[in-house]
Short mmCIF file of C-alpha atoms and ligand atoms in Angstrom, two decimals:
data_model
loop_
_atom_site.label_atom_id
_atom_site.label_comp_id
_atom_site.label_asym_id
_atom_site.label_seq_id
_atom_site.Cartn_x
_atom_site.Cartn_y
_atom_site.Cartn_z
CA UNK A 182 0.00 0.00 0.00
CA UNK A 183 1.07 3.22 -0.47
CA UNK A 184 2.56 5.37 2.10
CA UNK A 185 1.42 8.92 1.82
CA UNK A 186 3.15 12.16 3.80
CA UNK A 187 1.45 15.57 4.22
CA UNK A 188 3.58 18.16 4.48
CA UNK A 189 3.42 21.55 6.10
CA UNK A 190 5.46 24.28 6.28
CA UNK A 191 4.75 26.13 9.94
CA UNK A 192 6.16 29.77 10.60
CA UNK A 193 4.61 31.06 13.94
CA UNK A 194 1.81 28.90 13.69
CA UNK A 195 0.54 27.72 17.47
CA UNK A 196 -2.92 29.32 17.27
CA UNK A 197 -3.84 27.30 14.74
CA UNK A 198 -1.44 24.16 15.04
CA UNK A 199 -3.65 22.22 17.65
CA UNK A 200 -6.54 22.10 15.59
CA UNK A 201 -4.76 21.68 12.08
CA UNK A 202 -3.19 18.54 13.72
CA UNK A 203 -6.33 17.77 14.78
CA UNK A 204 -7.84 17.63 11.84
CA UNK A 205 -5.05 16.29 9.45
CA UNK A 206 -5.20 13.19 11.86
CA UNK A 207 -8.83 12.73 11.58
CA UNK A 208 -8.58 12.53 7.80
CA UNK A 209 -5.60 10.53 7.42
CA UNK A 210 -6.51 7.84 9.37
CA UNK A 211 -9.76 7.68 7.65
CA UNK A 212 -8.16 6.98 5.06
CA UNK A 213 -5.75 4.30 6.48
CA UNK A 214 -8.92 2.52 7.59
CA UNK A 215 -10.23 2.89 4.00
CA UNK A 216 -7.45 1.15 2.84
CA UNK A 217 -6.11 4.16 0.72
CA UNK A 218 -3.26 4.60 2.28
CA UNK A 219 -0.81 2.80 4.24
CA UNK A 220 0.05 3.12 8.60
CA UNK A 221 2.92 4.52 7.66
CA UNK A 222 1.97 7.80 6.39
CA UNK A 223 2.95 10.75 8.00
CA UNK A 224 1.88 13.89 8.80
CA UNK A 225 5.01 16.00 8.54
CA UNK A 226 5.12 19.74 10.34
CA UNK A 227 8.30 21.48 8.93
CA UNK A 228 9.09 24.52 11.47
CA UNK A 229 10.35 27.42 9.54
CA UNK A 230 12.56 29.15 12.42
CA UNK A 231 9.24 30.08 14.52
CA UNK A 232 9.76 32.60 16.76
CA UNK A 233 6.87 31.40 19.06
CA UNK A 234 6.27 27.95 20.51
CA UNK A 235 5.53 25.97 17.67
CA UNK A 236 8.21 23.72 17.22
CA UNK A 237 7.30 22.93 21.29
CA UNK A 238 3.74 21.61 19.72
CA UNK A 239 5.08 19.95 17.10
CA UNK A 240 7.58 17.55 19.10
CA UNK A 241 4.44 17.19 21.62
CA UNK A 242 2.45 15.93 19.16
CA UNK A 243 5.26 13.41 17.70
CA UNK A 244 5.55 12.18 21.01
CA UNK A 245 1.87 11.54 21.59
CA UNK A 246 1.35 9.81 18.19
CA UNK A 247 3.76 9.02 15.70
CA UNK A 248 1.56 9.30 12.87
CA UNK A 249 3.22 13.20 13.34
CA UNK A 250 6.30 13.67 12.15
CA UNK A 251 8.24 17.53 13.07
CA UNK A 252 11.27 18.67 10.87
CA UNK A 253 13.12 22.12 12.63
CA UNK A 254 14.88 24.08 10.48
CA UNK A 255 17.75 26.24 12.01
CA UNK A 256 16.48 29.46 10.75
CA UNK A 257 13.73 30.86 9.08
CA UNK A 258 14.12 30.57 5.51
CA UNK A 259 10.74 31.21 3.93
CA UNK A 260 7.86 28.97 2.83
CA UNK A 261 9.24 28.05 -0.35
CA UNK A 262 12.56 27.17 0.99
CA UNK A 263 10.76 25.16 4.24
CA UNK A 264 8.58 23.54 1.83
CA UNK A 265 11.87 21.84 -0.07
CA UNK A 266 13.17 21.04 3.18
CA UNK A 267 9.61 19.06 4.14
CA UNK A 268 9.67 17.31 0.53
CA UNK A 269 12.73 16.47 0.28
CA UNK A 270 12.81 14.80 3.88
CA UNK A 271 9.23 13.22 3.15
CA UNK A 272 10.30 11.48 0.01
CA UNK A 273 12.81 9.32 1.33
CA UNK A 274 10.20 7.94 3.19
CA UNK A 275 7.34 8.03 1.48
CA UNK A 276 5.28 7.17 -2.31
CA UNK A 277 3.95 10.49 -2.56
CA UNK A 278 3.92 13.59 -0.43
CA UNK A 279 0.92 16.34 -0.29
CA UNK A 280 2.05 20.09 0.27
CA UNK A 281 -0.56 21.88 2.51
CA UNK A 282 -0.56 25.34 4.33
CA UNK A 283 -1.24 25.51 7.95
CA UNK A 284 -3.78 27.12 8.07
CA UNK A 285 -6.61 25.72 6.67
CA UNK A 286 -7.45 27.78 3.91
CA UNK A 287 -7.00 25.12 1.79
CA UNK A 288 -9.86 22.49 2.06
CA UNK A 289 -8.58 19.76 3.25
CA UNK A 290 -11.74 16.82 1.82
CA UNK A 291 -9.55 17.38 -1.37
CA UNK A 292 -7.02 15.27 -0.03
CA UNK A 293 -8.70 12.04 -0.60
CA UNK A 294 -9.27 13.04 -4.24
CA UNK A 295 -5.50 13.94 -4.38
CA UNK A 296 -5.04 10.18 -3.43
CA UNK A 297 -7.72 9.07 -5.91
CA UNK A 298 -5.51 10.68 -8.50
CA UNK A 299 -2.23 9.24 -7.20
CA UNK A 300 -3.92 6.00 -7.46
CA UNK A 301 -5.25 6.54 -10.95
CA UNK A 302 -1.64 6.98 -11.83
CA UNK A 303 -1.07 10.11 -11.71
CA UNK A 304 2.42 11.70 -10.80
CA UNK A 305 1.43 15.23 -9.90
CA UNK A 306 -2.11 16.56 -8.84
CA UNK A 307 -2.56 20.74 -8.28
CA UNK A 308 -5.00 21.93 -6.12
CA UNK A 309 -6.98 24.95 -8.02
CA UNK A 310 -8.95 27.10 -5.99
CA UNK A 311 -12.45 27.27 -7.45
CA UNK A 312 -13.41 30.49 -5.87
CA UNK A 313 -11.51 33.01 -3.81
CA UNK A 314 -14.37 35.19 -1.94
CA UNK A 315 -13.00 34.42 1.20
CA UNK A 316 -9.85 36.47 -0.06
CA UNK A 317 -9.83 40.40 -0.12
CA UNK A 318 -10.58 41.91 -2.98
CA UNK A 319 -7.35 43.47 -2.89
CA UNK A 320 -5.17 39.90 -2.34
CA UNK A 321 -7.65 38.68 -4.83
CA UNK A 322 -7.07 41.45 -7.85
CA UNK A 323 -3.05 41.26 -7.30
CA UNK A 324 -3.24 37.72 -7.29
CA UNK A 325 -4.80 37.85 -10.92
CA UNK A 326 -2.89 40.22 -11.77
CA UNK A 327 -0.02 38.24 -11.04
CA UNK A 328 -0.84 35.31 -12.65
CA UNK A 329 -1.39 37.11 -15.72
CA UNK A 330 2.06 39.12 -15.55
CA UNK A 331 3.83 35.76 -14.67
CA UNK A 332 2.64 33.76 -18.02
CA UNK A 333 2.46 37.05 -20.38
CA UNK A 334 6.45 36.89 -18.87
CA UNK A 335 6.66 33.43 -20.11
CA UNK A 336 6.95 31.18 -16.91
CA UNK A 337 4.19 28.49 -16.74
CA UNK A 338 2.16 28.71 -14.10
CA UNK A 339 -1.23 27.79 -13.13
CA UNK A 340 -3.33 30.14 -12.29
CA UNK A 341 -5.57 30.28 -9.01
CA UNK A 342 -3.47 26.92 -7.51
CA UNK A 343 -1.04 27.66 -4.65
CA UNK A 344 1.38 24.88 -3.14
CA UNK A 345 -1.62 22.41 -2.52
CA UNK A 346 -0.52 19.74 -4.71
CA UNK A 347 0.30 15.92 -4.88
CA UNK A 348 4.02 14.98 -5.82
CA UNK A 349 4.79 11.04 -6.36
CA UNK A 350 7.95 10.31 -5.27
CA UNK A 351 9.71 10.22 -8.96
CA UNK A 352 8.17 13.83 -9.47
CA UNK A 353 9.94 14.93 -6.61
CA UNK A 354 13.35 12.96 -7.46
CA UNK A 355 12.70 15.02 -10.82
CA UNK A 356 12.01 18.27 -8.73
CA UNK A 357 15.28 17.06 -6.36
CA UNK A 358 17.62 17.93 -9.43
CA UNK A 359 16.56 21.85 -9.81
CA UNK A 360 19.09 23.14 -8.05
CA UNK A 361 18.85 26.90 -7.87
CA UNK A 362 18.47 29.00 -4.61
CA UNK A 363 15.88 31.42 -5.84
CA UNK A 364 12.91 28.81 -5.39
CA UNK A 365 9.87 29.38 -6.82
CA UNK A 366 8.01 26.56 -6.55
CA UNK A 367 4.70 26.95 -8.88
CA UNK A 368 6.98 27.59 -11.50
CA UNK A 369 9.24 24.87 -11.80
CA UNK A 370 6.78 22.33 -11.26
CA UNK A 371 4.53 22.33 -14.53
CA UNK A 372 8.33 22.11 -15.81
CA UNK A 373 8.72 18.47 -14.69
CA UNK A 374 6.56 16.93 -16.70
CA UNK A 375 5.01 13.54 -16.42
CA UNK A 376 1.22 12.93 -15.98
CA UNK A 377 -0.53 16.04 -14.13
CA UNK A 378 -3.71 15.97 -13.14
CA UNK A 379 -6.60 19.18 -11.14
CA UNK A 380 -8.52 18.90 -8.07
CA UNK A 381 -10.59 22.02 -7.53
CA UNK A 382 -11.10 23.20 -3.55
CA UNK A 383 -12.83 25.78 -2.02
CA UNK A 384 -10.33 28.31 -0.26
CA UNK A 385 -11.66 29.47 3.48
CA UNK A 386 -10.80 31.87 5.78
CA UNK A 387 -7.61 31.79 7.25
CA UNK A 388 -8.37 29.66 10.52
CA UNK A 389 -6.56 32.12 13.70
CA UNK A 390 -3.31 33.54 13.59
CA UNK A 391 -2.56 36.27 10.74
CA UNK A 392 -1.27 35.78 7.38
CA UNK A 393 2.55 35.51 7.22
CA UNK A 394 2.10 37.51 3.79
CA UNK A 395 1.59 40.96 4.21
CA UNK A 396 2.29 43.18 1.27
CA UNK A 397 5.90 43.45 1.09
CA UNK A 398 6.08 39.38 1.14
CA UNK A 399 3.80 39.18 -1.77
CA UNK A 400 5.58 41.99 -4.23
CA UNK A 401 8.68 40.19 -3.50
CA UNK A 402 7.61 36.86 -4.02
CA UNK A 403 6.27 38.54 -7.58
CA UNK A 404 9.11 40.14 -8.46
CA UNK A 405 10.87 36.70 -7.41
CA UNK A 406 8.69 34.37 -9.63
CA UNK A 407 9.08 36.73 -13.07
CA UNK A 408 12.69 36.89 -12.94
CA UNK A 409 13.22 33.45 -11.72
CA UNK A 410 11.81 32.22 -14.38
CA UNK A 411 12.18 34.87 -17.90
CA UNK A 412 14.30 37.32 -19.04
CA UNK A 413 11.44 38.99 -20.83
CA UNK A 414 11.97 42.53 -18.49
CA UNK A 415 15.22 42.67 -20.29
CA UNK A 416 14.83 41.92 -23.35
CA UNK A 417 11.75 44.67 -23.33
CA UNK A 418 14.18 47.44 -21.32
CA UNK A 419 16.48 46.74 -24.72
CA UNK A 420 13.60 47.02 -27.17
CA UNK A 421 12.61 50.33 -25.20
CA UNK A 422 16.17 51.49 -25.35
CA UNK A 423 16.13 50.80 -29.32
CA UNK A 424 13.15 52.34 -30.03
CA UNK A 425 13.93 55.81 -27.71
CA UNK A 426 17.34 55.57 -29.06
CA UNK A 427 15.96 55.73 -32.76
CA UNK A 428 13.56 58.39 -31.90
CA UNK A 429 16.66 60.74 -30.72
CA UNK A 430 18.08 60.22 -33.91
CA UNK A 431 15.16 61.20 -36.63
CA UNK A 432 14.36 64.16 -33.71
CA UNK A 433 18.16 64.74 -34.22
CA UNK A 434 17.94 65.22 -38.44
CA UNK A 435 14.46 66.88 -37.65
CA UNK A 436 16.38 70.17 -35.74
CA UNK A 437 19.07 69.61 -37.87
CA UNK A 438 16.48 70.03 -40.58
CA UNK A 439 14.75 72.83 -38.96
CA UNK A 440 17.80 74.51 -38.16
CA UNK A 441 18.85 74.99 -41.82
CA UNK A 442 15.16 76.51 -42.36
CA UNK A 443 15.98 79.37 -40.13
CA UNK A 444 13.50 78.42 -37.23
CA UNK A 445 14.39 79.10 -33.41
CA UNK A 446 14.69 75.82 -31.50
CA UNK A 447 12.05 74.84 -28.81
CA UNK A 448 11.82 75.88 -25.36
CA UNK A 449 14.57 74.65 -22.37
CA UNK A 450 10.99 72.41 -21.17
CA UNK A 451 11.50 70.18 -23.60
CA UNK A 452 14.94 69.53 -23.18
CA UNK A 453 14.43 69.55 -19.32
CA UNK A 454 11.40 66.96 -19.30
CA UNK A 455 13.65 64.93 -22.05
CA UNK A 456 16.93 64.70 -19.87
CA UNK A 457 14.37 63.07 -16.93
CA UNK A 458 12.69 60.96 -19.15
CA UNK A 459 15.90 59.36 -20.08
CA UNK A 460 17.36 59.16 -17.33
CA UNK A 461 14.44 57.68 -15.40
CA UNK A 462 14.25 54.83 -17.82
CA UNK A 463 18.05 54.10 -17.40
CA UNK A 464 17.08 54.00 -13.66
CA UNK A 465 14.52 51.81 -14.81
CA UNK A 466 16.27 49.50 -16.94
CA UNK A 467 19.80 49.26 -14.41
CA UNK A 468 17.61 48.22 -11.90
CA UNK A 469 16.30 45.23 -14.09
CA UNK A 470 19.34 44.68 -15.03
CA UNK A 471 20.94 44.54 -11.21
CA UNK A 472 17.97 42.34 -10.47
CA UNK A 473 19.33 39.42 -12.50
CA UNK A 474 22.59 40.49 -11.74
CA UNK A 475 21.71 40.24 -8.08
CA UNK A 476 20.05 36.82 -8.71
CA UNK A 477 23.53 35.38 -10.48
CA UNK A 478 24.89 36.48 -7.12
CA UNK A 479 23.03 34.49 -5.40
CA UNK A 480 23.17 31.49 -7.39
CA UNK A 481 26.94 32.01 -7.82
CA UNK A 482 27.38 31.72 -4.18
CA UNK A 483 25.69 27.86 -3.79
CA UNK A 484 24.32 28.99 -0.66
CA UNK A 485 22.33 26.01 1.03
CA UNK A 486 18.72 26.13 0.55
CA UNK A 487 17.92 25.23 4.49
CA UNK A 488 19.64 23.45 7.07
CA UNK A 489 17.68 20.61 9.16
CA UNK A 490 18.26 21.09 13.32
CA UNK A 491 16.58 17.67 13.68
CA UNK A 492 13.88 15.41 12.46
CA UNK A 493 10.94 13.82 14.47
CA UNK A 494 10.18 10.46 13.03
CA UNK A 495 9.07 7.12 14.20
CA UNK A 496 8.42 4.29 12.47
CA UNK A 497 6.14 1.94 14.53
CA UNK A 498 2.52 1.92 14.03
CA UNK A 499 0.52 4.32 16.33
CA UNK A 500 -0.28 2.82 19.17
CA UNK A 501 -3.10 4.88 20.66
N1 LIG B 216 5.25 30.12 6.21
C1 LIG B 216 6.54 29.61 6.41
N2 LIG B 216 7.59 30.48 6.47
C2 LIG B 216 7.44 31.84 6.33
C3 LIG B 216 6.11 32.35 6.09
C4 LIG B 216 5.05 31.45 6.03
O1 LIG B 216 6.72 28.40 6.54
O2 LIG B 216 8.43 32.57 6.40
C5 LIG B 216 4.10 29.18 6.14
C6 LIG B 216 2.93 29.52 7.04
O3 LIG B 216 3.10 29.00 8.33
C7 LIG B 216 1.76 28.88 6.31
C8 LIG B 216 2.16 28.98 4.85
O4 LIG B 216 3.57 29.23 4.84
O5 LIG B 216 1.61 27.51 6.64
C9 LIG B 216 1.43 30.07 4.11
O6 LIG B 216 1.49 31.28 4.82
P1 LIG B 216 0.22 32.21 5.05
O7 LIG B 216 -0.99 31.40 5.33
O8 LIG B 216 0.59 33.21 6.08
O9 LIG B 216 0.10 32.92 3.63
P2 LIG B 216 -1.25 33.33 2.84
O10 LIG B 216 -2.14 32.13 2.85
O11 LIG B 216 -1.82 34.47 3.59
O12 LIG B 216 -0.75 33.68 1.48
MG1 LIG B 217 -2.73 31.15 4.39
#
């Protein structure tokens, strides 16, 4: 039978923790009775560097039941980056792995159709949120937004599905051998290939706590996914360039031009509001340009993605 991990990625999560775990367990042995999965499956709490007790909880709850599993990371190194970490540790153990949020916003009845999937054969299965009214409209219009940017950019991404998804353990071998720093999950993904499949979920509410992604955390993470995966901003910075550079030289034969005439050249304004123009869009374009140079930095350097302070795993059968 197949053994089945859930991961999830927990920064400063104890508000909502004891009833996540709660929950999770509920299902998952449901579906060990069901005969969908095996006793071995795991649920799997990766703690990103939490500031506040959860890593406490987490090793609690291992020691009450191993059907939990707890992986501490020694700092806090972001969701994507503590979601690697969780996959990476759940596939040695494991046939497939399902990456969930804390949180409940994502509904977690999909899982058994995730495992449906997985047992239809399927290699990877995306969660898709079918409708997002629980989400401002704000987080809602940027998210569009940014789904739109992202694939007019060129990276292939699907729109409306977060890190909810299904992995089988040769996806994530596959996904094991992209080795750059600057992760952006939802991209490289669809990039894997093999046999993909959709489960649509209703998103809720975040369940207590606050969301770990206030403004500045989602602009970044945009700006991270477009130049992670394109060089589209450049290339259109250098078709800008061309085309303004051309336009200075037909304005340049036009004076010329009108300066044989006999007619007075225009006003300073011109020439003032010019000189900004340009030079904002070399602004523009050097800081596009220091983005990916920024980026080669980082990879250059071969930094390690995460480091694991310790793992929580048993490997006899629940016993309560
Ligand atoms: N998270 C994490 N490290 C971080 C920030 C967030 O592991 O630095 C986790 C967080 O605990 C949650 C998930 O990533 O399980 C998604 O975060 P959140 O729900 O705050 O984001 P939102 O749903 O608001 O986009
Ligand atoms: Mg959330």
């Amino acid at each position: 039978m197949n053994t089945v991990w859930l991961v999830i990625p927990c920064y400063n999560e104890k508000e909502v923790l004891p009833e996540t775990s709660r929950q999770l367990k509920e299902i998952m042995e449901g579906l060990m009775e069901k005969g969908k999965i095996s006793k071995e499956s795991k649920i799997a709490f990766v703690n990103d560097g939490s500031k506040d007790t959860t890593w406490n909880i987490i090793s609690q709850l291992h020691d009450e039941n191993p059907i939990f599993a707890g992986i501490n990371l020694a700092h806090n190194r972001g969701h994507q980056n503590a979601l690697f970490a969780g996959l990476m540790t759940a596939k040695e153990n494991s046939d497939a792995v399902i990456s969930q949020d804390a949180d409940f916003q994502d509904d977690v009845a999909a899982i058994e159709e995730f495992i449906d999937k997985f047992l239809e054969g399927k290699d990877i299965v995306y969660g898709v949120r079918s409708a997002r009214e629980t989400d401002t409209h704000f987080k809602r219009g940027t998210a569009h937004l940014f789904y739109k940017i992202m694939n007019a950019m060129g990276a292939d991404t699907l729109e409306d599905h977060a890190d909810y998804r299904l992995m089988s353990k040769r996806a994530l071998e596959a996904l094991s051998e992209y080795e750059e720093v600057n992760l952006f999950l939802r991209g490289i993904v669809p990039m894997i290939g093999f046999e993909t499949d959709v489960v649509y979920y209703k998103r809720h509410e975040r369940f207590a706590g606050e969301s770990k992604y206030p403004l500045k955390k989602m602009l970044a993470f945009a700006v991270e996914g477009i130049t992670s995966f394109s060089i589209k901003p450049i290339r259109i910075i250098t078709a800008l360039g061309f085309v303004l550079f051309s336009m200075s030289i037909l304005l340049l034969v036009y004076f010329f031009v009108t300066w044989l005439v006999g007619y007075t050249v225009a006003g300073w304004t011109t020439i003032v509001l010019s000189v900004w123009g340009i030079g904002g869009l070399q602004l523009l374009a050097l800081g596009v340009i220091g983005e990916y140079i920024g980026k080669t930095y980082m990879e250059v350097k071969a930094r390690p993605r995460y480091k694991i302070e310790r793992v929580l795993y048993r490997e006899e059968k629940k016993n309560n």
